Short mmCIF file of C-alpha atoms in Angstrom, two decimals:
data_model
loop_
_atom_site.label_atom_id
_atom_site.label_comp_id
_atom_site.label_asym_id
_atom_site.label_seq_id
_atom_site.Cartn_x
_atom_site.Cartn_y
_atom_site.Cartn_z
CA MET A 294 0.08 -0.37 -0.04
CA LEU A 295 2.86 2.48 0.93
CA ARG A 296 4.41 2.01 -2.30
CA TYR A 297 1.48 2.52 -4.79
CA ALA A 298 1.06 5.38 -2.63
CA PHE A 299 4.00 6.85 -3.33
CA TRP A 300 3.47 6.15 -7.35
CA ARG A 301 0.77 7.62 -7.02
CA MET A 302 2.55 10.46 -5.79
CA MET A 303 4.96 10.37 -8.28
CA THR A 304 2.16 9.95 -11.07
CA ALA A 305 0.04 12.88 -9.72
CA VAL A 306 3.26 15.40 -10.04
CA PRO A 307 3.74 15.13 -14.08
CA THR A 308 -0.84 15.48 -14.31
CA LEU A 309 0.02 18.62 -12.01
CA PHE A 310 2.54 20.31 -14.42
CA VAL A 311 -0.18 19.71 -16.95
CA VAL A 312 -2.54 21.03 -15.69
CA VAL A 313 -0.56 24.30 -14.43
CA THR A 314 0.74 24.74 -17.85
CA LEU A 315 -2.71 24.57 -19.53
CA SER A 316 -4.35 27.24 -17.64
CA PHE A 317 -1.53 29.61 -17.57
CA PHE A 318 -1.84 29.26 -21.81
CA MET A 319 -5.31 29.24 -21.79
CA ILE A 320 -5.98 33.09 -19.06
CA ARG A 321 -2.90 34.77 -21.00
CA ILE A 322 -4.25 34.38 -24.49
CA ALA A 323 -8.04 34.91 -23.64
CA PRO A 324 -8.72 39.06 -24.47
CA GLY A 325 -8.14 41.49 -22.05
CA GLY A 326 -5.96 41.84 -19.01
CA PRO A 327 -5.34 42.76 -15.62
CA PHE A 328 -4.06 46.19 -16.54
CA ASP A 329 -7.19 47.03 -19.02
CA GLN A 330 -9.69 49.41 -18.01
CA GLU A 331 -12.72 52.02 -18.92
CA ARG A 332 -10.90 54.33 -18.65
CA ALA A 333 -7.43 53.52 -20.04
CA LEU A 334 -4.11 54.06 -18.41
CA ASP A 335 -1.39 56.39 -19.21
CA PRO A 336 1.54 54.46 -21.45
CA VAL A 337 4.52 55.21 -18.58
CA ILE A 338 2.60 53.75 -16.55
CA ARG A 339 1.02 51.06 -17.96
CA ALA A 340 4.38 49.91 -19.35
CA ASN A 341 5.79 50.15 -15.88
CA LEU A 342 3.68 47.91 -14.53
CA GLU A 343 3.79 45.49 -17.03
CA ARG A 344 7.72 45.44 -16.61
CA THR A 345 7.20 44.79 -12.88
CA TYR A 346 4.93 42.03 -13.52
CA HIS A 347 6.85 40.25 -16.47
CA LEU A 348 3.77 41.06 -18.83
CA ASP A 349 6.45 43.13 -21.59
CA LEU A 350 8.25 39.01 -21.39
CA PRO A 351 6.68 36.81 -24.36
CA LEU A 352 4.35 34.82 -23.38
CA VAL A 353 7.35 31.48 -22.57
CA GLN A 354 9.58 33.79 -20.59
CA GLN A 355 6.59 34.23 -18.38
CA TYR A 356 5.74 30.64 -18.20
CA GLY A 357 9.20 29.88 -17.25
CA ILE A 358 9.29 32.70 -14.73
CA TYR A 359 5.85 32.32 -13.27
CA LEU A 360 7.22 27.78 -13.10
CA LYS A 361 10.44 28.84 -11.41
CA ASN A 362 8.56 30.71 -8.59
CA LEU A 363 6.10 27.97 -8.00
CA LEU A 364 9.07 25.17 -7.41
CA HIS A 365 9.95 27.51 -4.57
CA GLY A 366 6.26 28.08 -3.23
CA ASP A 367 5.72 31.30 -4.71
CA LEU A 368 2.32 31.76 -6.25
CA GLY A 369 3.51 35.97 -7.07
CA PRO A 370 1.06 39.34 -6.23
CA SER A 371 -2.19 39.93 -6.87
CA PHE A 372 -2.34 42.52 -9.83
CA THR A 373 -5.36 43.82 -9.08
CA MET A 374 -4.86 43.61 -4.96
CA PRO A 375 -1.20 44.47 -4.72
CA GLU A 376 -1.21 45.04 -1.08
CA PHE A 377 -1.56 41.04 -0.37
CA SER A 378 -0.02 38.08 -2.55
CA VAL A 379 -1.75 35.28 -3.47
CA ALA A 380 -0.40 33.48 -0.26
CA GLU A 381 -1.86 35.73 1.59
CA LEU A 382 -5.51 35.18 -0.06
CA LEU A 383 -5.28 31.69 -0.20
CA HIS A 384 -4.36 31.97 3.51
CA ALA A 385 -7.33 33.78 4.37
CA GLY A 386 -9.58 32.27 2.18
CA LEU A 387 -9.24 28.56 1.90
CA PRO A 388 -10.09 27.62 5.89
CA VAL A 389 -13.33 29.40 5.50
CA SER A 390 -14.23 27.21 2.20
CA ILE A 391 -12.47 24.29 3.70
CA ARG A 392 -14.97 24.73 6.79
CA ILE A 393 -18.13 25.22 4.77
CA GLY A 394 -17.67 22.75 2.05
CA GLY A 395 -16.64 19.85 4.66
CA LEU A 396 -19.51 20.31 6.76
CA ALA A 397 -21.44 20.26 3.69
CA LEU A 398 -20.10 16.94 2.40
CA LEU A 399 -20.39 15.32 5.98
CA LEU A 400 -23.57 15.28 6.01
CA ALA A 401 -24.56 15.21 2.75
CA LEU A 402 -22.87 11.49 3.15
CA ILE A 403 -24.12 10.56 5.91
CA LEU A 404 -27.77 12.11 5.41
CA GLY A 405 -27.64 10.71 1.67
CA GLY A 406 -26.10 7.11 2.48
CA ALA A 407 -29.07 7.14 4.91
CA MET A 408 -31.51 7.73 2.39
CA GLY A 409 -30.38 5.43 -0.10
CA VAL A 410 -30.32 2.67 2.31
CA ILE A 411 -34.00 3.08 3.16
CA ALA A 412 -35.54 3.35 -0.54
CA ALA A 413 -33.38 0.25 -1.35
CA LEU A 414 -34.32 -2.00 1.56
CA TYR A 415 -38.29 -0.39 1.00
CA ARG A 416 -38.10 -0.66 -3.07
CA ASP A 417 -41.23 0.86 -4.44
CA GLY A 418 -42.82 1.92 -1.36
CA TRP A 419 -43.36 5.65 -0.35
CA ALA A 420 -40.59 5.73 1.24
CA ASP A 421 -37.92 4.95 -2.05
CA ARG A 422 -40.77 7.22 -4.38
CA ALA A 423 -40.58 10.08 -2.19
CA VAL A 424 -36.26 9.62 -2.25
CA VAL A 425 -35.80 9.58 -6.06
CA GLY A 426 -38.60 12.34 -5.76
CA PHE A 427 -36.25 14.49 -3.81
CA ALA A 428 -32.84 13.41 -5.60
CA THR A 429 -33.96 13.98 -8.60
CA ALA A 430 -35.06 17.74 -7.71
CA GLY A 431 -31.99 18.65 -5.94
CA SER A 432 -29.80 17.17 -8.69
CA THR A 433 -31.82 19.41 -10.99
CA ILE A 434 -32.33 22.13 -9.48
CA PRO A 435 -29.30 24.71 -9.80
CA THR A 436 -27.46 26.12 -6.49
CA PHE A 437 -28.18 29.80 -7.75
CA VAL A 438 -31.71 28.92 -7.52
CA VAL A 439 -31.81 27.52 -4.54
CA ALA A 440 -29.25 30.21 -2.03
CA PRO A 441 -31.61 33.41 -3.05
CA LEU A 442 -34.69 31.34 -2.31
CA PHE A 443 -33.40 30.42 0.69
CA GLN A 444 -32.64 33.89 1.66
CA LEU A 445 -35.92 34.67 0.59
CA VAL A 446 -38.08 32.58 2.94
CA PHE A 447 -36.05 31.99 6.32
CA ALA A 448 -33.51 35.20 6.10
CA LEU A 449 -36.18 38.19 4.81
CA GLY A 450 -39.57 35.76 5.25
CA LEU A 451 -38.99 34.19 8.51
CA ASN A 452 -36.35 36.11 9.87
CA TRP A 453 -35.32 33.29 11.52
CA LEU A 454 -31.30 33.25 10.13
CA PRO A 455 -28.94 36.26 8.68
CA VAL A 456 -29.31 36.87 5.18
CA GLY A 457 -25.12 36.39 4.57
CA GLY A 458 -22.11 37.35 6.09
CA TRP A 459 -19.59 35.10 7.80
CA ASN A 460 -19.24 36.63 11.10
CA ASP A 461 -16.47 34.83 11.88
CA GLY A 462 -17.98 31.31 11.36
CA ALA A 463 -20.84 31.49 13.82
CA PHE A 464 -23.52 28.76 13.89
CA HIS A 465 -26.41 30.83 12.58
CA ASN A 466 -24.12 32.29 9.39
CA LEU A 467 -23.11 28.63 8.63
CA ILE A 468 -26.42 27.09 8.46
CA GLY A 469 -27.87 28.90 4.84
CA PRO A 470 -24.46 28.11 3.22
CA VAL A 471 -23.86 24.37 4.25
CA ILE A 472 -27.28 23.59 2.99
CA CYS A 473 -27.60 24.84 -0.32
CA LEU A 474 -24.03 23.76 -0.71
CA MET A 475 -25.22 20.45 0.55
CA LEU A 476 -28.39 19.99 -1.09
CA PRO A 477 -26.84 18.70 -4.91
CA GLN A 478 -24.37 16.49 -3.45
CA LEU A 479 -26.78 14.76 -0.38
CA ALA A 480 -29.40 14.12 -3.68
CA VAL A 481 -26.28 12.48 -5.55
CA VAL A 482 -25.29 10.40 -2.84
CA ALA A 483 -28.84 9.18 -2.17
CA ARG A 484 -29.54 8.14 -5.86
CA LEU A 485 -25.82 6.28 -5.91
CA MET A 486 -26.45 4.43 -2.82
CA ARG A 487 -29.94 3.51 -3.30
CA SER A 488 -28.86 1.72 -6.50
CA SER A 489 -25.93 0.37 -5.53
CA MET A 490 -27.50 -1.29 -2.16
CA ILE A 491 -30.44 -2.61 -4.40
CA GLU A 492 -27.89 -4.30 -6.83
CA ALA A 493 -25.84 -5.42 -2.86
CA LEU A 494 -28.92 -7.28 -1.57
CA HIS A 495 -28.74 -8.94 -5.18
CA THR A 496 -26.13 -10.63 -4.86
CA HIS A 497 -25.35 -14.41 -4.10
CA HIS A 498 -23.06 -13.58 -0.34
CA ILE A 499 -26.60 -11.78 0.90
CA ARG A 500 -28.47 -15.14 -0.47
CA THR A 501 -26.17 -17.08 1.82
CA ALA A 502 -25.86 -14.87 4.50
CA ARG A 503 -29.99 -14.97 4.53
CA ALA A 504 -30.03 -18.59 4.44
CA MET A 505 -27.90 -18.84 6.83
CA GLY A 506 -30.03 -17.52 9.42
CA LEU A 507 -28.14 -13.80 9.78
CA SER A 508 -30.63 -11.04 11.27
CA GLU A 509 -31.88 -8.70 8.23
CA ALA A 510 -29.37 -5.43 10.48
CA ALA A 511 -26.83 -8.40 10.16
CA VAL A 512 -26.47 -9.11 6.05
CA VAL A 513 -27.43 -5.42 5.29
CA GLY A 514 -25.39 -3.82 7.83
CA ARG A 515 -22.18 -6.02 7.77
CA HIS A 516 -22.29 -7.64 4.11
CA ALA A 517 -24.34 -5.65 1.58
CA LEU A 518 -23.09 -2.11 2.85
CA ARG A 519 -19.49 -2.46 2.65
CA SER A 520 -19.99 -3.64 -0.88
CA ALA A 521 -22.76 -0.30 -1.72
CA LEU A 522 -20.30 2.26 -0.38
CA LEU A 523 -17.81 1.71 -3.01
CA PRO A 524 -19.59 3.79 -5.63
CA VAL A 525 -19.68 6.56 -3.17
CA VAL A 526 -16.90 6.54 -2.18
CA SER A 527 -15.53 6.61 -5.90
CA TYR A 528 -17.86 10.04 -6.00
CA ALA A 529 -16.90 11.57 -2.67
CA GLY A 530 -13.14 11.95 -3.60
CA PRO A 531 -13.72 14.41 -7.12
CA ALA A 532 -17.06 15.92 -4.33
CA ALA A 533 -14.61 16.86 -1.72
CA ALA A 534 -12.42 18.73 -3.16
CA ALA A 535 -14.96 20.76 -5.44
CA LEU A 536 -16.73 21.56 -1.80
CA MET A 537 -13.51 22.05 -0.14
CA THR A 538 -11.50 24.89 -2.27
CA GLY A 539 -14.91 27.25 -2.42
CA SER A 540 -17.83 27.07 -3.94
CA VAL A 541 -18.12 29.79 -6.71
CA VAL A 542 -22.40 30.78 -6.07
CA VAL A 543 -22.67 30.03 -2.47
CA GLU A 544 -19.76 32.18 -1.83
CA THR A 545 -20.98 35.16 -3.80
CA VAL A 546 -25.14 34.66 -2.97
CA PHE A 547 -23.88 34.74 0.59
CA SER A 548 -20.78 36.63 0.72
CA ILE A 549 -18.35 34.04 2.38
CA PRO A 550 -15.24 35.37 2.01
CA GLY A 551 -13.62 32.09 0.64
CA ILE A 552 -11.16 31.59 -2.93
CA GLY A 553 -14.63 31.08 -4.78
CA ARG A 554 -15.36 35.14 -3.89
CA TYR A 555 -11.52 35.10 -5.09
CA PHE A 556 -11.69 33.36 -8.34
CA VAL A 557 -14.35 35.08 -9.80
CA ASP A 558 -13.40 38.49 -8.98
CA ALA A 559 -10.03 37.17 -10.30
CA ALA A 560 -11.08 35.66 -13.81
CA LEU A 561 -13.83 39.00 -14.14
CA ASN A 562 -10.76 40.76 -13.72
CA ARG A 563 -7.15 38.69 -14.93
CA ASP A 564 -6.10 38.42 -12.16
CA TYR A 565 -3.89 35.90 -13.75
CA THR A 566 -1.91 34.43 -10.64
CA VAL A 567 -4.88 34.27 -8.12
CA VAL A 568 -6.64 32.72 -11.26
CA MET A 569 -3.51 30.45 -10.94
CA GLY A 570 -3.05 30.12 -7.67
CA ALA A 571 -6.95 28.75 -7.33
CA VAL A 572 -5.90 26.45 -9.67
CA VAL A 573 -3.13 24.71 -8.10
CA VAL A 574 -4.99 24.53 -5.14
CA LEU A 575 -8.05 22.50 -6.83
CA ALA A 576 -5.83 20.46 -8.72
CA VAL A 577 -3.62 19.24 -5.55
CA PHE A 578 -6.71 18.92 -3.85
CA THR A 579 -7.73 16.65 -6.45
CA ILE A 580 -5.24 15.09 -6.57
CA LEU A 581 -4.90 14.16 -3.20
CA PHE A 582 -8.86 13.05 -2.53
CA ASN A 583 -7.79 10.81 -5.61
CA LEU A 584 -5.46 9.01 -3.77
CA ILE A 585 -7.14 8.86 -0.41
CA VAL A 586 -10.32 7.41 -1.58
CA ASP A 587 -7.97 4.75 -3.44
CA ILE A 588 -6.56 3.74 0.26
CA ALA A 589 -10.19 3.82 1.55
CA TYR A 590 -11.43 1.17 -1.12
CA THR A 591 -9.14 -0.97 1.02
CA LEU A 592 -10.64 -0.36 4.64
CA VAL A 593 -14.11 -0.50 3.11
CA ASP A 594 -13.79 -3.58 0.46
CA PRO A 595 -10.99 -5.91 1.88
CA ARG A 596 -10.91 -7.76 -1.13
CA VAL A 597 -9.87 -4.72 -3.26
CA ARG A 598 -5.63 -4.84 -2.89
CA TYR A 599 -2.88 -2.80 -4.67
CA ASP A 600 -0.03 -4.53 -5.79
#
């Protein structure tokens, strides 16, 4: 297992290199620049700014400088917020995104998994129909619709929760963003667990376990659940990376100071270094969580082995 993890980390290096390279050239080729404004800058000031940030050099040279700095852990300064470095912005926003994303994923896995199991055990019953209906609605209604409706009902209408803001992560300020982030993931997890549990309950070893006289709780909890968890574990990896590195819509609607908002503002203002910093963080999280998922396979199903 340790050798497998080592080689996976080694193969992650060229993957990260390709992601960084493609992202660097794609954002630079896009029209516009960090110093393009409605009112044009003085040519002398613009030239000085471009020289300061090496934007006057050929694109290949700019890439070489960025790659060299990245290897030394330097993500560079922000073009539009020169008083902050990209590392400082990520240091401020990433814990916020991880907190709300981690809570949303945890609740989605627990509640969605339980709903999927119940739907599979009572297939074609009212519970199954309710879960399928909820999962369909949750996966089709976009977050940019759910979030404003949540604010309209629970904040402006009932006055139970604040409209937005972070307030140092107070409990009342967490409820709205976490629920809105959780609902789409909850729907997907419930559907995955339902279908995989139905399939697991019809396998031969489950029939054998029931023929041996094991209780239904033992059959479901000790045998069927392990097999049914594998698709959910596979989905949890990329979902965790996406949620914990910031949700653009939710953080914008609820005015949450996570890296999702920084990414949006940077993309609109062509702040190249901030966009690249967010891409690097997302790529690292995706690679890391996919490795964790592979290792979790061996814990969920002992039959899985990596040579």
